[in-house]
PDB file of C-alpha atoms and ligand atoms in Angstrom:
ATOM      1  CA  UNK A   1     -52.574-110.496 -80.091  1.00 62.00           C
ATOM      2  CA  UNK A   2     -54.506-107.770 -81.705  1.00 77.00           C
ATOM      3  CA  UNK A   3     -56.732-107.395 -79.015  1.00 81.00           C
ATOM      4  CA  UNK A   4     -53.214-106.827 -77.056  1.00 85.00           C
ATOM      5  CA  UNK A   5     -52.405-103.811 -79.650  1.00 83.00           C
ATOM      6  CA  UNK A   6     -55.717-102.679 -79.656  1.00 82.00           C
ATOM      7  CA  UNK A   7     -56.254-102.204 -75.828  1.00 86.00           C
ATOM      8  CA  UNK A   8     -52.439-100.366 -75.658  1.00 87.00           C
ATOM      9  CA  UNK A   9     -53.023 -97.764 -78.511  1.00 87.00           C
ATOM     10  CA  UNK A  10     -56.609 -97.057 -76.774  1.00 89.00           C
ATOM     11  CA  UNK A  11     -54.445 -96.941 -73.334  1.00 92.00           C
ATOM     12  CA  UNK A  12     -51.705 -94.336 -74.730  1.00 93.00           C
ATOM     13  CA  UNK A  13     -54.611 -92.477 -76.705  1.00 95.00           C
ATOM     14  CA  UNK A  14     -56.980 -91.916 -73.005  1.00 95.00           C
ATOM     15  CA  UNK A  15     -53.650 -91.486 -71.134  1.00 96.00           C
ATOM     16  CA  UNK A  16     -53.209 -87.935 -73.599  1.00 97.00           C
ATOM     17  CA  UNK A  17     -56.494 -87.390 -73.361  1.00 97.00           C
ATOM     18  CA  UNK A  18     -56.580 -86.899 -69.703  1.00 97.00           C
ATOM     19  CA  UNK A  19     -53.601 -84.081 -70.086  1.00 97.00           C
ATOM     20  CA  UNK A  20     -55.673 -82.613 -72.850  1.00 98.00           C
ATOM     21  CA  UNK A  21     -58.553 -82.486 -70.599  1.00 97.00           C
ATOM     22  CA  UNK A  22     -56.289 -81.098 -67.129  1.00 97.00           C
ATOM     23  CA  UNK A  23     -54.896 -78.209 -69.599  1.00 97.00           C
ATOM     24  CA  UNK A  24     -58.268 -77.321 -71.061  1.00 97.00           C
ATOM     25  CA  UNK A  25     -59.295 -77.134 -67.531  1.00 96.00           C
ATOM     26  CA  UNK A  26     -56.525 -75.123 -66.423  1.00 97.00           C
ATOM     27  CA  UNK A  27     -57.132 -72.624 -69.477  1.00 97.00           C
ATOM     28  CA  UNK A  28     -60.428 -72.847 -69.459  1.00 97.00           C
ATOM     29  CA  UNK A  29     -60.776 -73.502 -73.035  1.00 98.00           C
ATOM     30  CA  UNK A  30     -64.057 -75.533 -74.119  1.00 98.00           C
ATOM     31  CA  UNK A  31     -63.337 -78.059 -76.896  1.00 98.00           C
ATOM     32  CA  UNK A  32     -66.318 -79.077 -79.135  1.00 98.00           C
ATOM     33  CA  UNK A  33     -65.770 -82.522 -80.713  1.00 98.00           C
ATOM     34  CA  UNK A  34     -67.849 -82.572 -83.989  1.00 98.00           C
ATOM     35  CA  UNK A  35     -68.947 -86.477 -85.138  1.00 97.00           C
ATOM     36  CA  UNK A  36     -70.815 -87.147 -87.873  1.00 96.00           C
ATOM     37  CA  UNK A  37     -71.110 -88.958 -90.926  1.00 95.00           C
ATOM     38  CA  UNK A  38     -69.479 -87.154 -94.330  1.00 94.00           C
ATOM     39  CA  UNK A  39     -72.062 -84.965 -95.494  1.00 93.00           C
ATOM     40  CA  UNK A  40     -74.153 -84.194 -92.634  1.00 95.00           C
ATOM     41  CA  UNK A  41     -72.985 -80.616 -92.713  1.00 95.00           C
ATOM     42  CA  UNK A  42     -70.466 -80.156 -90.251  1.00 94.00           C
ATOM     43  CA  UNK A  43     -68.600 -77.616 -92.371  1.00 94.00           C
ATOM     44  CA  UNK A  44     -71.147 -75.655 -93.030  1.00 96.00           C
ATOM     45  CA  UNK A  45     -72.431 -75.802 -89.469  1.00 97.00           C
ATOM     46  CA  UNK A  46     -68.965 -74.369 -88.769  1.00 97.00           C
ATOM     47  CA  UNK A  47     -69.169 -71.331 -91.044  1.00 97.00           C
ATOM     48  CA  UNK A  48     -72.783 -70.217 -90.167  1.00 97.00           C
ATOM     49  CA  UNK A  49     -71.585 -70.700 -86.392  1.00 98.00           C
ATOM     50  CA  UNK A  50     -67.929 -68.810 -86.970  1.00 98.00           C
ATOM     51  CA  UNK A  51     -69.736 -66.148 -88.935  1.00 97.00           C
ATOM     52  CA  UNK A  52     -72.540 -65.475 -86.006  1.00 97.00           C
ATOM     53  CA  UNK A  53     -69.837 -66.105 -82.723  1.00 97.00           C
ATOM     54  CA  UNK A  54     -66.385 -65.197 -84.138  1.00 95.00           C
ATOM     55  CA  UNK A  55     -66.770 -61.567 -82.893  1.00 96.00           C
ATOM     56  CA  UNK A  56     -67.784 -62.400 -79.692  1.00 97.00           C
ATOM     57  CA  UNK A  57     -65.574 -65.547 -78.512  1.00 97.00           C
ATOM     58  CA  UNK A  58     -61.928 -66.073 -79.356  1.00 98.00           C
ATOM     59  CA  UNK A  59     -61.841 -69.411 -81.926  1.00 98.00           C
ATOM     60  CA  UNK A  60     -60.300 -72.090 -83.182  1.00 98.00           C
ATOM     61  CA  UNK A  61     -60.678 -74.695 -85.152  1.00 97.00           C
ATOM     62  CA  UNK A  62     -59.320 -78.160 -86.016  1.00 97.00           C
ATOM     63  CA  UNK A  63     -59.894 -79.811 -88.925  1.00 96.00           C
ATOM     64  CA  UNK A  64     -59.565 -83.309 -89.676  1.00 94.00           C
ATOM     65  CA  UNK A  65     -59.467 -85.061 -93.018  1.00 91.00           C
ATOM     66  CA  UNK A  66     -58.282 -88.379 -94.383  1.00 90.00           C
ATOM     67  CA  UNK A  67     -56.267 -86.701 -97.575  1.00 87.00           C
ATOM     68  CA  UNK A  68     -57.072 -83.292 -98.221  1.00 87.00           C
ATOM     69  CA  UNK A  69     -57.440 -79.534 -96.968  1.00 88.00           C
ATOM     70  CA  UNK A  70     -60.714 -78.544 -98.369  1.00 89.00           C
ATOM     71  CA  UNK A  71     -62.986 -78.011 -95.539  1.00 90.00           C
ATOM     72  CA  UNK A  72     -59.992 -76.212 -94.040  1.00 90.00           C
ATOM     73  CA  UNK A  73     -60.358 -73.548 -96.979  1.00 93.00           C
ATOM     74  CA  UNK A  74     -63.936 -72.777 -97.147  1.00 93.00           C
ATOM     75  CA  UNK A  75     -62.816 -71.645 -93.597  1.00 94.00           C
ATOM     76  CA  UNK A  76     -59.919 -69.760 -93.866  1.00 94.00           C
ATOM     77  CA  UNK A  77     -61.466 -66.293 -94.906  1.00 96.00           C
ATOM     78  CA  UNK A  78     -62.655 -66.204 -91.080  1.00 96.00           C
ATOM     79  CA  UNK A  79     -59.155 -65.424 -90.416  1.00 95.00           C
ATOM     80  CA  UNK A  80     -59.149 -67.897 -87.004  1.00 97.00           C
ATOM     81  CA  UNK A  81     -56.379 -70.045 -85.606  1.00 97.00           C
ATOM     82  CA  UNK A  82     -56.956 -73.355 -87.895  1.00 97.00           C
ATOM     83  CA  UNK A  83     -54.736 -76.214 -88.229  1.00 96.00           C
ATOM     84  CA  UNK A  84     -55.389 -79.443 -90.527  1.00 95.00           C
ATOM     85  CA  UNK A  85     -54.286 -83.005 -89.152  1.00 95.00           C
ATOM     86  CA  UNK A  86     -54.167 -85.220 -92.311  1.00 92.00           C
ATOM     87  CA  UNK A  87     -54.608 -88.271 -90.902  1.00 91.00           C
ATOM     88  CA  UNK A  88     -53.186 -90.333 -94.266  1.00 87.00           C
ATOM     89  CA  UNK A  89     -56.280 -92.855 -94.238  1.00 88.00           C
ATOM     90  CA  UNK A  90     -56.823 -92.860 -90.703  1.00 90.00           C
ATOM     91  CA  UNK A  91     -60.857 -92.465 -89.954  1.00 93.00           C
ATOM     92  CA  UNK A  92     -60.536 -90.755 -86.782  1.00 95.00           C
ATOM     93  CA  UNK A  93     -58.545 -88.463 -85.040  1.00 96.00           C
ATOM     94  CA  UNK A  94     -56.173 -89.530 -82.129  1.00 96.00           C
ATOM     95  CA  UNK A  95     -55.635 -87.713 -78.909  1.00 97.00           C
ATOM     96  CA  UNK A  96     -51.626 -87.528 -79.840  1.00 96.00           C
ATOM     97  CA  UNK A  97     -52.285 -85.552 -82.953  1.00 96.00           C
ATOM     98  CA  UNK A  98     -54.943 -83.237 -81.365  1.00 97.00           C
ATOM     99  CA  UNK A  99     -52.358 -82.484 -78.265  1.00 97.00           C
ATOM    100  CA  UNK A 100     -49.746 -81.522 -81.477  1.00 96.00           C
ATOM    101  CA  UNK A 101     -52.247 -78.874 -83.126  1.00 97.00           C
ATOM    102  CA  UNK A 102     -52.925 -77.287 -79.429  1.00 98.00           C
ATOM    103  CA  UNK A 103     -49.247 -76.859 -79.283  1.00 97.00           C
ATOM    104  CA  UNK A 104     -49.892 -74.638 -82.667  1.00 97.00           C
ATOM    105  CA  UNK A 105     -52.241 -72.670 -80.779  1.00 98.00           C
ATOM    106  CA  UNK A 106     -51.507 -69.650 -77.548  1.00 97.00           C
ATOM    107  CA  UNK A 107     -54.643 -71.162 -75.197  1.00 98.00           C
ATOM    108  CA  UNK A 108     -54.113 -68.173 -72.889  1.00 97.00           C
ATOM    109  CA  UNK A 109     -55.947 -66.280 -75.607  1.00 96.00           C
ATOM    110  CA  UNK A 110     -58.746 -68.466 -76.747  1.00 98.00           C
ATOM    111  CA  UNK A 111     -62.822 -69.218 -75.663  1.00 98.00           C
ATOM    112  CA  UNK A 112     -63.293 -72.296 -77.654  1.00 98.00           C
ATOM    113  CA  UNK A 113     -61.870 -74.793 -80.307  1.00 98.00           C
ATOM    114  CA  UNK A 114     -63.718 -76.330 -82.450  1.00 98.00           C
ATOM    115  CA  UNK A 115     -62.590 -80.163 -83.887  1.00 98.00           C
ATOM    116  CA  UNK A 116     -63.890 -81.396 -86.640  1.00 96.00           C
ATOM    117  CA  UNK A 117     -63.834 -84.790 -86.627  1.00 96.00           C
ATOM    118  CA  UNK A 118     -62.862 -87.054 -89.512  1.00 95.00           C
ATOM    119  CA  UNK A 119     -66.614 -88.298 -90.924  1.00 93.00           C
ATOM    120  CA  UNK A 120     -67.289 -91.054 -89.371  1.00 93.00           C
ATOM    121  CA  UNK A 121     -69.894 -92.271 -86.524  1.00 94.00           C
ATOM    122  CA  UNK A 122     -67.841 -95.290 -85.538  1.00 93.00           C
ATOM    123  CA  UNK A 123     -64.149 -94.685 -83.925  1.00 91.00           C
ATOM    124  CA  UNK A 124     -64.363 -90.876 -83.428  1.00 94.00           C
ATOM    125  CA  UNK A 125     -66.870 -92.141 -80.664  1.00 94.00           C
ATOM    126  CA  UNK A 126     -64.016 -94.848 -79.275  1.00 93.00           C
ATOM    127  CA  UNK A 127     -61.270 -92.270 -79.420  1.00 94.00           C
ATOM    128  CA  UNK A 128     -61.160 -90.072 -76.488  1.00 96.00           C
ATOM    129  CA  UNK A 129     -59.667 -86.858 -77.624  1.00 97.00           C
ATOM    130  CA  UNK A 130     -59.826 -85.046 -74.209  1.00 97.00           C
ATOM    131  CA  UNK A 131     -62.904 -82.546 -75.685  1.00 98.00           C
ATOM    132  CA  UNK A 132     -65.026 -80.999 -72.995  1.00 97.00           C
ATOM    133  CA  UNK A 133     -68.016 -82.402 -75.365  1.00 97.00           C
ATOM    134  CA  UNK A 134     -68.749 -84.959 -78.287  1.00 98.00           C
ATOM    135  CA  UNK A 135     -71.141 -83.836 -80.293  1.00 98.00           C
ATOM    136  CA  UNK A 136     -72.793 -85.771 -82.752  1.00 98.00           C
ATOM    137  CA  UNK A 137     -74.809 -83.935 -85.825  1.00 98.00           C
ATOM    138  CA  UNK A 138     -77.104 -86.186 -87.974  1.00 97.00           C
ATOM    139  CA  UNK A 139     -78.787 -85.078 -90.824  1.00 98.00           C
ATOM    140  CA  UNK A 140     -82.458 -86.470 -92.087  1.00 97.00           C
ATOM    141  CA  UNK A 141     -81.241 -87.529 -95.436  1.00 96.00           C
ATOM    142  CA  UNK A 142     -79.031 -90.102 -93.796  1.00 96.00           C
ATOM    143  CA  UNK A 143     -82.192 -91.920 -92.107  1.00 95.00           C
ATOM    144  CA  UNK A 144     -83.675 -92.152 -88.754  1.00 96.00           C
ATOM    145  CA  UNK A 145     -82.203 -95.480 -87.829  1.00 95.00           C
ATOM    146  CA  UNK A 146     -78.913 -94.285 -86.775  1.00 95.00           C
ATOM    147  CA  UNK A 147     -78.976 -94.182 -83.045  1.00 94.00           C
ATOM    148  CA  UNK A 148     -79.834 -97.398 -83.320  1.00 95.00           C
ATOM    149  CA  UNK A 149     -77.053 -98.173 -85.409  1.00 95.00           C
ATOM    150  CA  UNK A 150     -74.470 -96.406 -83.776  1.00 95.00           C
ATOM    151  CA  UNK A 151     -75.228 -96.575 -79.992  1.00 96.00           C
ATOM    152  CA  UNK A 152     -72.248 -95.564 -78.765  1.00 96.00           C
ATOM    153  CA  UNK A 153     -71.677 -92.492 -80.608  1.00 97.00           C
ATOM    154  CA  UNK A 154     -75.394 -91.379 -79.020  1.00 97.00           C
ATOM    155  CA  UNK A 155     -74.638 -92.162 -75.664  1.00 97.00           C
ATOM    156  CA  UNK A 156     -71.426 -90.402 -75.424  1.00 96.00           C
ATOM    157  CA  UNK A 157     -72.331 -87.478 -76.640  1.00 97.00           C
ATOM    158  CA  UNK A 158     -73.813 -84.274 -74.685  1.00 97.00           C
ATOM    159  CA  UNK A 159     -75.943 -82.790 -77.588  1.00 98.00           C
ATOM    160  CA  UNK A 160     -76.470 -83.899 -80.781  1.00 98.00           C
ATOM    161  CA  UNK A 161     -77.702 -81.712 -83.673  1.00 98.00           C
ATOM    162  CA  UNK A 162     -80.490 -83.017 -86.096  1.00 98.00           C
ATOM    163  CA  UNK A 163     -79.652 -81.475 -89.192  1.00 98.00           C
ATOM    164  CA  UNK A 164     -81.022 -80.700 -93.056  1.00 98.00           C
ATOM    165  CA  UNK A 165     -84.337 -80.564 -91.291  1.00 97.00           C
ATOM    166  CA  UNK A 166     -85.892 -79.012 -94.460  1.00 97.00           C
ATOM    167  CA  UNK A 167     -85.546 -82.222 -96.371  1.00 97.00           C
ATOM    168  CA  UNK A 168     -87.724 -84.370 -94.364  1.00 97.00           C
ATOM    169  CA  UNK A 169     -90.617 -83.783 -97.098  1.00 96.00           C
ATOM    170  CA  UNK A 170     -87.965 -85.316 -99.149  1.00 97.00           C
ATOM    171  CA  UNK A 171     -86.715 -88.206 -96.980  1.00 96.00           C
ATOM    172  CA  UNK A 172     -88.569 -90.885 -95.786  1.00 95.00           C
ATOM    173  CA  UNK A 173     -86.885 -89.762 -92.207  1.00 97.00           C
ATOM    174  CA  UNK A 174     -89.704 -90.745 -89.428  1.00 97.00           C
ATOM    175  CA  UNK A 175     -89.596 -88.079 -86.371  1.00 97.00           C
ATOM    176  CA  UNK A 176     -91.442 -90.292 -84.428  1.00 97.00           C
ATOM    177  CA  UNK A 177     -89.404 -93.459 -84.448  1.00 96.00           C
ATOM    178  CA  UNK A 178     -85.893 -91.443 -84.762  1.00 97.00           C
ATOM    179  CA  UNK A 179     -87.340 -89.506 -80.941  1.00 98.00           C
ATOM    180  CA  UNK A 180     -88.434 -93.285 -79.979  1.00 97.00           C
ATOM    181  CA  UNK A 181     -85.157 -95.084 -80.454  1.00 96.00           C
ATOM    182  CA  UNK A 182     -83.033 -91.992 -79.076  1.00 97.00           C
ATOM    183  CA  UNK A 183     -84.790 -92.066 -75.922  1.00 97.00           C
ATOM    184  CA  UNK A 184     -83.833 -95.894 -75.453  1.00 97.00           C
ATOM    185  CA  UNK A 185     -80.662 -95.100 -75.940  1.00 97.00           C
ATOM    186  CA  UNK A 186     -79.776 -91.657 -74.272  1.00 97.00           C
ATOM    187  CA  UNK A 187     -83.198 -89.824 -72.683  1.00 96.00           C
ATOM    188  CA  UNK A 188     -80.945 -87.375 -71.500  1.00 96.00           C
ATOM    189  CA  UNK A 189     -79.807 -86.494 -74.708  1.00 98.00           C
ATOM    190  CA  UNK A 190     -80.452 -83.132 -75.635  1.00 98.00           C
ATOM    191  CA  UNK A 191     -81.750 -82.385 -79.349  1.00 98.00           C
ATOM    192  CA  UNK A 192     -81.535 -79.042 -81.354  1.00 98.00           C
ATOM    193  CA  UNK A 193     -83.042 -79.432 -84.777  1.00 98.00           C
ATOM    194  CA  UNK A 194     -81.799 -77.427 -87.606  1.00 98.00           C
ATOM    195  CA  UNK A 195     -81.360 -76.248 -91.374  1.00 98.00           C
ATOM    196  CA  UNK A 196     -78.251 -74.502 -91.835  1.00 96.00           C
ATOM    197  CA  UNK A 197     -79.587 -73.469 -95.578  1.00 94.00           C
ATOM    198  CA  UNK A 198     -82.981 -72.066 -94.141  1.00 97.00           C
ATOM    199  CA  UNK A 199     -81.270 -70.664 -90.877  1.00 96.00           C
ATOM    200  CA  UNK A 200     -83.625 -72.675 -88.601  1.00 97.00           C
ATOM    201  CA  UNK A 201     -82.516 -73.905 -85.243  1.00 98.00           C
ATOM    202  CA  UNK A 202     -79.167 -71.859 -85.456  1.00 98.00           C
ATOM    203  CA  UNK A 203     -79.899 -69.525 -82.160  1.00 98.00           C
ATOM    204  CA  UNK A 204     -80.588 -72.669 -79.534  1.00 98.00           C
ATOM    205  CA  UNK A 205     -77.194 -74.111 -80.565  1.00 98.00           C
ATOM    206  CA  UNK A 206     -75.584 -70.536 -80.283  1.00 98.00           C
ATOM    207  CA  UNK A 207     -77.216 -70.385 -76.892  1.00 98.00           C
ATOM    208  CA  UNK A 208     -76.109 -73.749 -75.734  1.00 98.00           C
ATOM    209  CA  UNK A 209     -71.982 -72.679 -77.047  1.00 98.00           C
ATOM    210  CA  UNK A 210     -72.415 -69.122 -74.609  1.00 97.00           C
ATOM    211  CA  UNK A 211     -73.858 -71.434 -71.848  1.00 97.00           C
ATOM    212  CA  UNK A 212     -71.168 -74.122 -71.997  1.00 96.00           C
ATOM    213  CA  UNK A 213     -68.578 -71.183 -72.120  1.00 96.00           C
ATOM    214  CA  UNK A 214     -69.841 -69.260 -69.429  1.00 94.00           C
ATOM    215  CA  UNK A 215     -70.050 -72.268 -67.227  1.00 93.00           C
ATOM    216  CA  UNK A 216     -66.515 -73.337 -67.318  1.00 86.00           C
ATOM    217  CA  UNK A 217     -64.677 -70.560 -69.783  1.00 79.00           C
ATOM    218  CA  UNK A 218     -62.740 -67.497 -69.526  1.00 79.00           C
ATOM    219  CA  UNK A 219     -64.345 -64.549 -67.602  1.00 66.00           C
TER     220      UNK A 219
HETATM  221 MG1   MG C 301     -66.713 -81.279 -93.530  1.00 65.68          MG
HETATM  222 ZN1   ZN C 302     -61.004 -94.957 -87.126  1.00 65.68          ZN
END
């Protein structure tokens, strides 16, 4: 019986996905799916990259949160298109509620949308949301056995960000094994290492945004 439910919300959620994904086609709009764990720094990821590529690209960005509003606000002096989906306990965003805040936005007039995903590195990976690409940010304070952990999130994603990389000294976060157990999992996976409080790292995932947006975006 539950597996019954189960399968039919994950049906209804990949059947709005695909119409997400057709319209973001048509309107050539990339969407960026953030997935992480709370506090890897997704939000401040967000403001060093809206500060650096919000006068060059048209963004938006939505933001999703279990109760509250408050990594929507440390946004909101960039002045982009942002809406909040509160998803009341929910620890992952749906495809129904992301096709609702694209509604919110006029697509004819935008590069990219950012979503941050609810933190989480379990069901954001499950729940197809129509992006153009997962992305999945890890920082070294939360230990290099994660991939490992959470396969799925690692092999659906097309980059993944290795973040707080100052803190290794700090961490007992192994390079080695964290590259070993990666490559089991996803050797395609492409890796940018950063430090969003030392600016390190920043410019390659800049670089891969204007690639991914000159490949399929506006012109
Ligand atoms: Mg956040
Ligand atoms: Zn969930």
């Amino acid at each position: 019986m539950e597996i019954a439910i189960m399968k039919a919300v994950l049906e209804e959620n990949d059947d709005r996905a695909r119409e997400i994904e057709g319209l973001l086609k048509e309107k050539k709009v990339l969407l960026l799916n953030l997935i992480s764990s709370p506090g890897s720094g997704k939000t401040t990821l967000l403001e060093k990259t809206l500060e650096h590529l919000k006068d060059k690209y048209s963004i938006a960005v939505i933001e999703g949160d279990i109760a509250t509003a408050r990594d929507a606000e440390r946004l909101e002096k960039y002045q982009i298109p942002l809406v909040v989906i509160n998803t009341d306990g929910a620890c992952h965003l749906n495809s129904m509620s992301i096709k609702n805040a694209l509604d919110k936005f006029n697509l004819d007039n935008l590069d990219l949308i950012f979503v941050e995903n609810v933190g989480n590195l379990v069901c954001p990976s499950e729940f197809d949301i129509g992006e153009s690409a997962k992305i999945a940010i890890l920082s070294t304070a939360e230990g290099d056995d994660k991939p490992e952990k959470y396969p799925l999130l690692f092999r659906e994603s097309e980059l993944m960000i290795l973040n707080k990389i100052d803190l290794i000294p700090y961490t007992n976060f192994n390079k080695k094994s964290f590259y070993k157990d990666l490559e089991k999992i996803n050797k395609d996976l492409p890796v940018i290492e950063t430090s969003c409080t030392k600016n390190e790292g920043l410019t390659s995932w800049f670089e891969w945004i204007g690639q991914r947006i000159k490949d399929g975006g506006k012109s």
